[in-house]
Coordinates of C-alpha atoms in Angstrom, one line a residue:
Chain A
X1 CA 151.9 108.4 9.9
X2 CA 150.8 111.0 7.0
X3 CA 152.6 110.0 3.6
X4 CA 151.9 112.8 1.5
X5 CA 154.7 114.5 -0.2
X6 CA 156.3 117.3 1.4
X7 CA 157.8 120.4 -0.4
X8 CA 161.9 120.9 0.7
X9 CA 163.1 124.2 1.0
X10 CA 163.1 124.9 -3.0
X11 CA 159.7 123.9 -3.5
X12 CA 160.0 121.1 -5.0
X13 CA 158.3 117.9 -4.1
X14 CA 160.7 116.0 -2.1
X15 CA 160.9 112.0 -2.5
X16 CA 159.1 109.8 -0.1
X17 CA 161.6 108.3 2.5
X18 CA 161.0 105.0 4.1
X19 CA 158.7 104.4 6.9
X20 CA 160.5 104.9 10.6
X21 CA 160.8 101.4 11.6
X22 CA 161.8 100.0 8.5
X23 CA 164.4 97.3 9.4
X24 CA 163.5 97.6 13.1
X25 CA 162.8 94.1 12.9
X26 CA 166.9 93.1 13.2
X27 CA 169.9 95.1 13.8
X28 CA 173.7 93.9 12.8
X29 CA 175.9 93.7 15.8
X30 CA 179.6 94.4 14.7
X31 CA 182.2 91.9 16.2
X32 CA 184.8 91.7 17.2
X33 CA 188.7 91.0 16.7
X34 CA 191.5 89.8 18.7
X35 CA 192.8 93.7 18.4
X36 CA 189.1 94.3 20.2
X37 CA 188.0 96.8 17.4
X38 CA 184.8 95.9 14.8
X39 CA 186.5 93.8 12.4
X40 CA 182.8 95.1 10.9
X41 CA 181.2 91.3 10.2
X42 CA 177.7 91.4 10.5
X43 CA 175.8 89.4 12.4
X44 CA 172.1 90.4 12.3
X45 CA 169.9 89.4 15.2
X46 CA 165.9 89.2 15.2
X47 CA 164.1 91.1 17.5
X48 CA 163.4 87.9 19.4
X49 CA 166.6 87.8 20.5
X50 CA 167.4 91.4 21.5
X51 CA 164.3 90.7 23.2
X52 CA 165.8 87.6 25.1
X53 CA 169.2 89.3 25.5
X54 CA 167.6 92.6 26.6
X55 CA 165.8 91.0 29.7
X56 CA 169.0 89.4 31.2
X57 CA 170.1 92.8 32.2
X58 CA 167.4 92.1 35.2
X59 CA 169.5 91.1 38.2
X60 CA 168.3 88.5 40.7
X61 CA 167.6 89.6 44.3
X62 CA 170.5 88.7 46.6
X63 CA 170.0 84.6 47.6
X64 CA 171.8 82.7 50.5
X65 CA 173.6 81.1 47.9
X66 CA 175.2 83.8 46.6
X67 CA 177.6 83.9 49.6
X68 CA 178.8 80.6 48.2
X69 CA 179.3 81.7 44.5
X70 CA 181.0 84.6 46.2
X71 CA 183.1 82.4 48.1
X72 CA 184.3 80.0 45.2
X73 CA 185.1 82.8 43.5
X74 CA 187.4 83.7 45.7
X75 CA 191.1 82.7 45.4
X76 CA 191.9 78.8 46.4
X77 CA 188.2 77.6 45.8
X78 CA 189.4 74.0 44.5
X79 CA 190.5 73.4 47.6
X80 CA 188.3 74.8 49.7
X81 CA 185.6 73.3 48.1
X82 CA 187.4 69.4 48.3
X83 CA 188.1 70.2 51.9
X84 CA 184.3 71.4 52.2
X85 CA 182.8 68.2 51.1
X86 CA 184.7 66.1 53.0
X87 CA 183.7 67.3 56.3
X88 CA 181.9 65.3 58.7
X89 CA 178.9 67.7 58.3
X90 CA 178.3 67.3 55.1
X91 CA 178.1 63.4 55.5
X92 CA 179.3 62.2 52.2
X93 CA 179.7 58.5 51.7
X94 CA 184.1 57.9 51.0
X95 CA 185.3 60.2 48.1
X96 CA 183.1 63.3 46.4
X97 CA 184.4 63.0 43.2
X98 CA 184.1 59.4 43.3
X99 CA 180.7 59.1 45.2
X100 CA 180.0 62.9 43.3
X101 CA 181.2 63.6 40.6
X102 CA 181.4 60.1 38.9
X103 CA 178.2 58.7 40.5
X104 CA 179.6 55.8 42.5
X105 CA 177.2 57.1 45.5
X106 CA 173.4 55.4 45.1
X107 CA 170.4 57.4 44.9
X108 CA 169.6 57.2 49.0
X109 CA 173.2 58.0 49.8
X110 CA 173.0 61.4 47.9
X111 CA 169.7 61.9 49.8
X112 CA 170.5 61.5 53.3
X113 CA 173.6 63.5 52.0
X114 CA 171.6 66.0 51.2
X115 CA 169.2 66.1 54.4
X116 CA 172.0 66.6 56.3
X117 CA 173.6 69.7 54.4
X118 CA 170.4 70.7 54.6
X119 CA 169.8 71.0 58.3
X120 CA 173.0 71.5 59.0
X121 CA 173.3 74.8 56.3
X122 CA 169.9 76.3 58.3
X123 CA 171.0 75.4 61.7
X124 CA 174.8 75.3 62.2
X125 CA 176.3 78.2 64.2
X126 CA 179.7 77.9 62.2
X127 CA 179.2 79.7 59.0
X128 CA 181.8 77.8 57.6
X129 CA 180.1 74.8 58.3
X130 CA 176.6 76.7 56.7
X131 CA 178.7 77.3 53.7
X132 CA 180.2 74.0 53.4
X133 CA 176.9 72.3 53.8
X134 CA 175.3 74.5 51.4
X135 CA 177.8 73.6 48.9
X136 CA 177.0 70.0 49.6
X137 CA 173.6 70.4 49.0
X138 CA 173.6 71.4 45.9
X139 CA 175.9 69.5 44.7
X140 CA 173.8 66.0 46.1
X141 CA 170.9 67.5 44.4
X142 CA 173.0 67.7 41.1
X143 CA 174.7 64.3 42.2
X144 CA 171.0 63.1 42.0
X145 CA 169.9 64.6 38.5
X146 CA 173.1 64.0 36.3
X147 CA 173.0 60.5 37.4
X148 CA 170.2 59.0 38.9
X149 CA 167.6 61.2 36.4
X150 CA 165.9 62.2 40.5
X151 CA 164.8 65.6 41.4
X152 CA 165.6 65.5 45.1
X153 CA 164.7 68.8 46.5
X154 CA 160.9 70.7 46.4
X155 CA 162.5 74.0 44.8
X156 CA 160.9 75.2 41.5
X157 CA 163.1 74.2 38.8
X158 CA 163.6 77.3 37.1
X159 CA 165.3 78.7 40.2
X160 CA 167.0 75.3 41.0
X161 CA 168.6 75.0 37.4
X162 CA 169.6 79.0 37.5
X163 CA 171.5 78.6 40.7
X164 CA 172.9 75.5 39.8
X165 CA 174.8 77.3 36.9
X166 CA 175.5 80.3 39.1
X167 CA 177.2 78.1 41.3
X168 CA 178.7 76.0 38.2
X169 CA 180.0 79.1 36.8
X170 CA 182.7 79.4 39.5
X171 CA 183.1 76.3 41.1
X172 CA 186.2 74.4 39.7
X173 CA 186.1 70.5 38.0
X174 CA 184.9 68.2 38.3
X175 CA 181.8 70.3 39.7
X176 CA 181.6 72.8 37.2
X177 CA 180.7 70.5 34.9
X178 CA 178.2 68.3 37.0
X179 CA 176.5 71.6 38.0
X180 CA 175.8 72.4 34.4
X181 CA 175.1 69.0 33.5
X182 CA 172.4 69.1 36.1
X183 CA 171.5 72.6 35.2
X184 CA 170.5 71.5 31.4
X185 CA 168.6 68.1 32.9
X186 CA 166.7 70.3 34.8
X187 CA 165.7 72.6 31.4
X188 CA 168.2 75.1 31.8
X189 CA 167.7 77.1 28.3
Chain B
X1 CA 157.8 105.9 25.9
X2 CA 157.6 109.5 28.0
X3 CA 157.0 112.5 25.7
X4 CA 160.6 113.7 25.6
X5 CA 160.0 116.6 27.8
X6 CA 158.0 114.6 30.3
X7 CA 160.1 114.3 33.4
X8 CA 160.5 110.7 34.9
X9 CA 159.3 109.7 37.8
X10 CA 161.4 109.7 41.2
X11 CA 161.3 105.9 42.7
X12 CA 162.5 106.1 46.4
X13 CA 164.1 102.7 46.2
X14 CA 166.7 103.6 44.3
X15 CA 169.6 100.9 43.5
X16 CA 171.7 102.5 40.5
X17 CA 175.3 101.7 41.1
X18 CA 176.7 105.3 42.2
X19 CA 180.1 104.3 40.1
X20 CA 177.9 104.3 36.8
X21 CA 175.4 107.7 37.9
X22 CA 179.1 109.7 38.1
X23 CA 180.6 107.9 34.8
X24 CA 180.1 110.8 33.1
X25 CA 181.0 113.2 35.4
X26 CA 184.2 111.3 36.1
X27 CA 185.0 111.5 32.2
X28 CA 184.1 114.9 32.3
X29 CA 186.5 115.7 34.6
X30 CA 188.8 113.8 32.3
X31 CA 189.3 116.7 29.9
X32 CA 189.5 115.9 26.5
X33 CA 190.0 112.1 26.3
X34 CA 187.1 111.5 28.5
X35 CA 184.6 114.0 26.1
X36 CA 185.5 111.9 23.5
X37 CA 184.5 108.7 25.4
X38 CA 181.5 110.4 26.3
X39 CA 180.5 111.5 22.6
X40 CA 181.5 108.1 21.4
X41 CA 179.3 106.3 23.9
X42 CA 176.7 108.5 23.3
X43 CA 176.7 108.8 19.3
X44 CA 177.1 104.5 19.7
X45 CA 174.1 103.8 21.3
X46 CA 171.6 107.1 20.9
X47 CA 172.3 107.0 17.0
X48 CA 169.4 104.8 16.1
X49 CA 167.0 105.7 18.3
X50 CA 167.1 109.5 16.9
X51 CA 167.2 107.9 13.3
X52 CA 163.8 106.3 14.0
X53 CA 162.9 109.6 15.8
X54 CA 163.8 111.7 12.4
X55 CA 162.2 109.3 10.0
X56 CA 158.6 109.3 12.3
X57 CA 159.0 113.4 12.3
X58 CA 157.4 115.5 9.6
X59 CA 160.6 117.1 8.7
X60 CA 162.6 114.2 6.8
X61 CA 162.8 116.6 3.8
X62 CA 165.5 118.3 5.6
X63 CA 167.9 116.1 4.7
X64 CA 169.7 112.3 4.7
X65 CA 168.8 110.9 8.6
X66 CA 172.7 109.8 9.1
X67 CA 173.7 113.8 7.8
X68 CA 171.2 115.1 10.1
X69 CA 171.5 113.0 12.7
X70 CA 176.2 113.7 12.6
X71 CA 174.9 117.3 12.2
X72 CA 173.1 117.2 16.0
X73 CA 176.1 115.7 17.2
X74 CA 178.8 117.5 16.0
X75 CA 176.6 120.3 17.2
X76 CA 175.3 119.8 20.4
X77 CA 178.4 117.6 21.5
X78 CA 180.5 120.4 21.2
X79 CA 178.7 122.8 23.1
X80 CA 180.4 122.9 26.7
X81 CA 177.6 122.6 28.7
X82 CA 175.3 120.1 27.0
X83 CA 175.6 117.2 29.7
X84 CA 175.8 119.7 32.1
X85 CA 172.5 121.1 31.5
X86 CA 171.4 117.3 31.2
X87 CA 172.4 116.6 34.4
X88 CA 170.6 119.1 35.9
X89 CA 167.4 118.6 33.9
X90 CA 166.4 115.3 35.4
X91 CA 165.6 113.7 31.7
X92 CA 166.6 110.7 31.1
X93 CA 169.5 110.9 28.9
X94 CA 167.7 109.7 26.0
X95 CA 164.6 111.9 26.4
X96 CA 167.5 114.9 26.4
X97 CA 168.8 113.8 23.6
X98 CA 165.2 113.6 21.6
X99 CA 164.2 117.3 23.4
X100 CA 167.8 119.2 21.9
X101 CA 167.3 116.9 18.5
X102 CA 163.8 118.7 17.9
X103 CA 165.3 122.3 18.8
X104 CA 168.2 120.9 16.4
X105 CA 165.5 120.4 13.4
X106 CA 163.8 123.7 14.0
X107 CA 167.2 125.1 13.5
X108 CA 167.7 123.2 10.2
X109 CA 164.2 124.3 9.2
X110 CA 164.9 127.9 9.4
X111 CA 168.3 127.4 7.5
X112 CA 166.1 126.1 4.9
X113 CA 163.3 128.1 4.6
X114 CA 166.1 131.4 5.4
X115 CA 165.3 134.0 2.6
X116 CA 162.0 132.5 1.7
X117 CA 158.7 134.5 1.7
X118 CA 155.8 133.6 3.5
X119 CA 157.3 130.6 5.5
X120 CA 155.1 130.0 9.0
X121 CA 155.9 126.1 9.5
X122 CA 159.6 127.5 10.0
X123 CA 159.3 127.8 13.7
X124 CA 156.2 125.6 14.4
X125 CA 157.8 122.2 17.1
X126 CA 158.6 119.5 15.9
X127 CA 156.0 117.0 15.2
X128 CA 156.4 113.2 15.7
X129 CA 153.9 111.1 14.1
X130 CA 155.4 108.0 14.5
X131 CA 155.0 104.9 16.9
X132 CA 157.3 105.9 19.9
X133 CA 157.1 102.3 20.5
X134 CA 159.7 102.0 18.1
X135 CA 161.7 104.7 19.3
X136 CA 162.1 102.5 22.5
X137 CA 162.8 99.6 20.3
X138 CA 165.7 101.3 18.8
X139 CA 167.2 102.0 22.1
X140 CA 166.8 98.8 23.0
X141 CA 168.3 97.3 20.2
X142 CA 171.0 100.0 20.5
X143 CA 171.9 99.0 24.2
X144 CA 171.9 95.3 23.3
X145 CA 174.5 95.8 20.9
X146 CA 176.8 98.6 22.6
X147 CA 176.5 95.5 25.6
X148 CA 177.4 92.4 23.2
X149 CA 180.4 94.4 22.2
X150 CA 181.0 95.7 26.0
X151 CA 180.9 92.3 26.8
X152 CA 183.3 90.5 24.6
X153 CA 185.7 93.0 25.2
X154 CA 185.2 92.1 28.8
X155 CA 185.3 88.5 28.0
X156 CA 188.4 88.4 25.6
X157 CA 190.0 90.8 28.0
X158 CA 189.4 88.1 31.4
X159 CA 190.8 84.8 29.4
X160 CA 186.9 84.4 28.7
X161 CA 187.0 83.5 25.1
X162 CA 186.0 80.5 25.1
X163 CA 183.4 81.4 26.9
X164 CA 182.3 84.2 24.8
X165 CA 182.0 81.9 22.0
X166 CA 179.8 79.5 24.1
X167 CA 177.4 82.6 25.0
X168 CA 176.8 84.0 21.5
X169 CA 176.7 80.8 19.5
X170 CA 173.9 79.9 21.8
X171 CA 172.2 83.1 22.7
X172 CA 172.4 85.0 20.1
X173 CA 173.3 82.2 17.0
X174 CA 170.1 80.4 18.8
X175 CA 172.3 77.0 18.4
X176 CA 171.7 73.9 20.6
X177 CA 174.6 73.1 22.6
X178 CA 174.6 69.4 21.7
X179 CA 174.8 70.9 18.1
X180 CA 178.1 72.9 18.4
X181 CA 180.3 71.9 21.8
X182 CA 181.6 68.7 20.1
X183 CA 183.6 71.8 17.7
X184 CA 184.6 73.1 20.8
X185 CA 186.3 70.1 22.4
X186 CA 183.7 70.8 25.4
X187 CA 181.0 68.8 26.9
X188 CA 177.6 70.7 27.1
X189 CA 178.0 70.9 30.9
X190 CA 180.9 72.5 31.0
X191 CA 179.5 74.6 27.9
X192 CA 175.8 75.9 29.7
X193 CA 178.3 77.2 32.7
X194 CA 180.8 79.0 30.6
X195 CA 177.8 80.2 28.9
X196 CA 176.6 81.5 32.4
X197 CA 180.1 83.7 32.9
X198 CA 180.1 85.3 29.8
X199 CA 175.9 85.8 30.4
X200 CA 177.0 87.8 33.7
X201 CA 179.5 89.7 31.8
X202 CA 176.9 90.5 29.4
X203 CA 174.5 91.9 32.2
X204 CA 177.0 94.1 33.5
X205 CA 177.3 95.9 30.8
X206 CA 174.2 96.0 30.2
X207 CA 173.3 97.4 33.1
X208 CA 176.1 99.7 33.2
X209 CA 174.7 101.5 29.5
X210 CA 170.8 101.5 31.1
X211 CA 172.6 103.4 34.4
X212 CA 174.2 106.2 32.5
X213 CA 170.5 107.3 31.0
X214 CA 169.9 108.5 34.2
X215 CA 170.8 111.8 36.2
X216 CA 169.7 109.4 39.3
X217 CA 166.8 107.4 41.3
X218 CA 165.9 104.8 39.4
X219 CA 165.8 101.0 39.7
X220 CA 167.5 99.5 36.6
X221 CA 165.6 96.4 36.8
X222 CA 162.5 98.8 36.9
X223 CA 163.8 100.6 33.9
X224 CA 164.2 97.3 32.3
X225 CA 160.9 95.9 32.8
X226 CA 159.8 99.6 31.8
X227 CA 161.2 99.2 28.6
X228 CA 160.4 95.6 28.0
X229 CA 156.5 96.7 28.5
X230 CA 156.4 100.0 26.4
X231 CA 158.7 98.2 23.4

């Protein structure tokens, strides 16, 4: 960009200005009150972060999973979602939250768990056997990570740890918060 | 970035949300309250990017960027068929803006030089000499902000507070969870998925400022991308 000194309407030199992108580097973000106006506190943020920020705006392309989310998002998911992993289907060893939830089931139980939601989610003709199945297993595979410290499924963990907390985002507790658990031992970020 | 009176591309695939191409027409039809939630959005988040445009132009004697810059809008803003014409251009909404800005200067340059002798540069365009890398920069930074306030609205509006908090001490504090949830009365599980609702509340809006740019056709995760490359 040319600096020279440029004449303003009178003739006279005018004063250099700044360069453009001076202070492009971080930009203030007002926040908010409990009114939901500016209350006008600063809080600057690099251009790492706008960076970070800016590239969650890209959606993911539709999953099977997100039929579950969609489901557990939906009104009475608690107990769907208890009556779900008690099914015969789903195969899990005496109580989930117990067996689940609070790790009382051993590292082979949670597997052959999670075989069977497996096959059963790709082959079943009920779909709300599929769904139920596919609930249980991810939550085996988080069963598996939060307490055994065992990765028990081939998926990439990037993906594995984002739907994990897609899921854990609507499912109610004692899952929620296994989901998530799982989702950070995996590396969520 | 496109020159500003570069037309954008059509992309067949097109997947903007139809609700958010006729925002502005639906506020439009609004009367008077829904102008002003036009002008509002649009002076929120196209501010900066013309301030960077103005200080990378040759004509920055003309006056202060903010008094220039309220100048364009009070201007333009008022004039009754502004979006209309911008809805029918194809532009972006961004490149529009940039294309009526430069007209907007050449106007201010004649005020200027009105009554003075010998004065040629008067009506010569507008010349940007500036990275337009940092014009898209601007915008970007512009969106992100106009979507972190979106989205606490959205957040504090749901019962999501909580999870607001989570979200920006994180993501945009850069905090650990481990070094903040104990504050919170929250263990870090619980915290990276109420993180995650607030992140998808975040998006939306997001997404919702990128999709009013556009008169139409375009992928937003395209335009994204597009952005994240020529930024």
């Amino acid at each position: 960009m040319k600096n020279d000194h440029t004449k303003d309407a009178s003739g006279e030199p005018e004063p250099q200005r700044p360069g453009f992108d001076a202070g492009m580097s971080r930009i203030d973000v007002p926040r908010l009150g409990s009114d939901g106006a500016p209350t006008g506190l600063p809080g600057a943020l690099d251009q790492v972060v706008v960076d970070r920020l800016f590239q969650m705006g890209i959606s993911t392309p539709q999953r099977p999973i997100d039929h579950l989310v969609q489901r557990l998002s939906g009104p009475g998911s608690s107990a769907w979602l208890g009556d779900a992993l008690r099914m015969p289907q789903v195969g899990c060893k005496g109580d989930p939250e117990s067996g689940l939830a609070r790790g009382r089931l051993n590292i082979r139980e949670i597997d052959d768990m999670k075989e069977r939601c497996k096959t059963a989610a790709l082959t079943d003709g009920d779909t709300h056997v599929r769904l139920a199945t596919t609930a249980g297993y991810y939550i085996a595979i988080a069963a598996a990570a939060v307490h055994h410290h065992r990765l028990i499924s081939s998926q990439p963990r990037g993906e594995l740890s984002s739907m994990l907390l897609d899921l854990g985002s609507v499912a109610p507790e004692p899952w929620a918060t296994l989901l998530g658990r799982a989702a950070l031992e995996l590396g969520a970020a | 970035m496109q020159s500003p009176s570069a037309k954008p591309k059509s992309r067949p695939n097109d997947v903007f949300p139809a609700t958010q191409l006729a925002w502005i027409d639906a506020q439009l039809d609004m009367g008077q309250q829904g102008r002003s939630e036009i002008n509002r959005h649009i002076m929120s988040v196209y501010r900066f990017p013309l301030h960077v445009y103005f200080l990378g132009t040759r004509d920055r004697w003309i006056g202060e960027p903010e008094e220039v810059i309220n100048g364009f809008f009070a201007d333009r803003l008022a004039r009754p068929n502004f979006l209309a014409d911008w809805r029918v251009s194809g532009l972006r909404l961004r490149h529009w803006l940039i294309n009526a800005f430069c007209f907007y200067l050449r106007e201010l340059r004649r005020l200027r030089h009105r009554g003075k002798a010998d004065s040629p540069k008067a009506d010569e365009p507008v010349e940007f000499a500036g990275d337009t890398k940092a014009i898209d920069r601007a915008y970007v930074s512009s969106l992100v902000r106009e979507a972190l306030i979106d989205a606490e609205r959205m957040c504090t509006g749901q019962g999501f507070s909580a999870h607001w908090q989570v979200f920006y001490t994180h993501f945009c504090l850069g905090k650990p969870y481990e070094q903040f949830v104990d504050e919170l009365g929250i263990d870090a599980g619980r915290a990276v998925v109420m993180a995650r609702t607030a992140k998808k509340k975040f998006q939306i809006a997001l997404r919702t400022l990128v999709a009013r740019d556009s008169t139409g056709d375009d992928d937003i995760n395209a335009e994204i991308r597009g952005l994240m490359e020529g930024s």
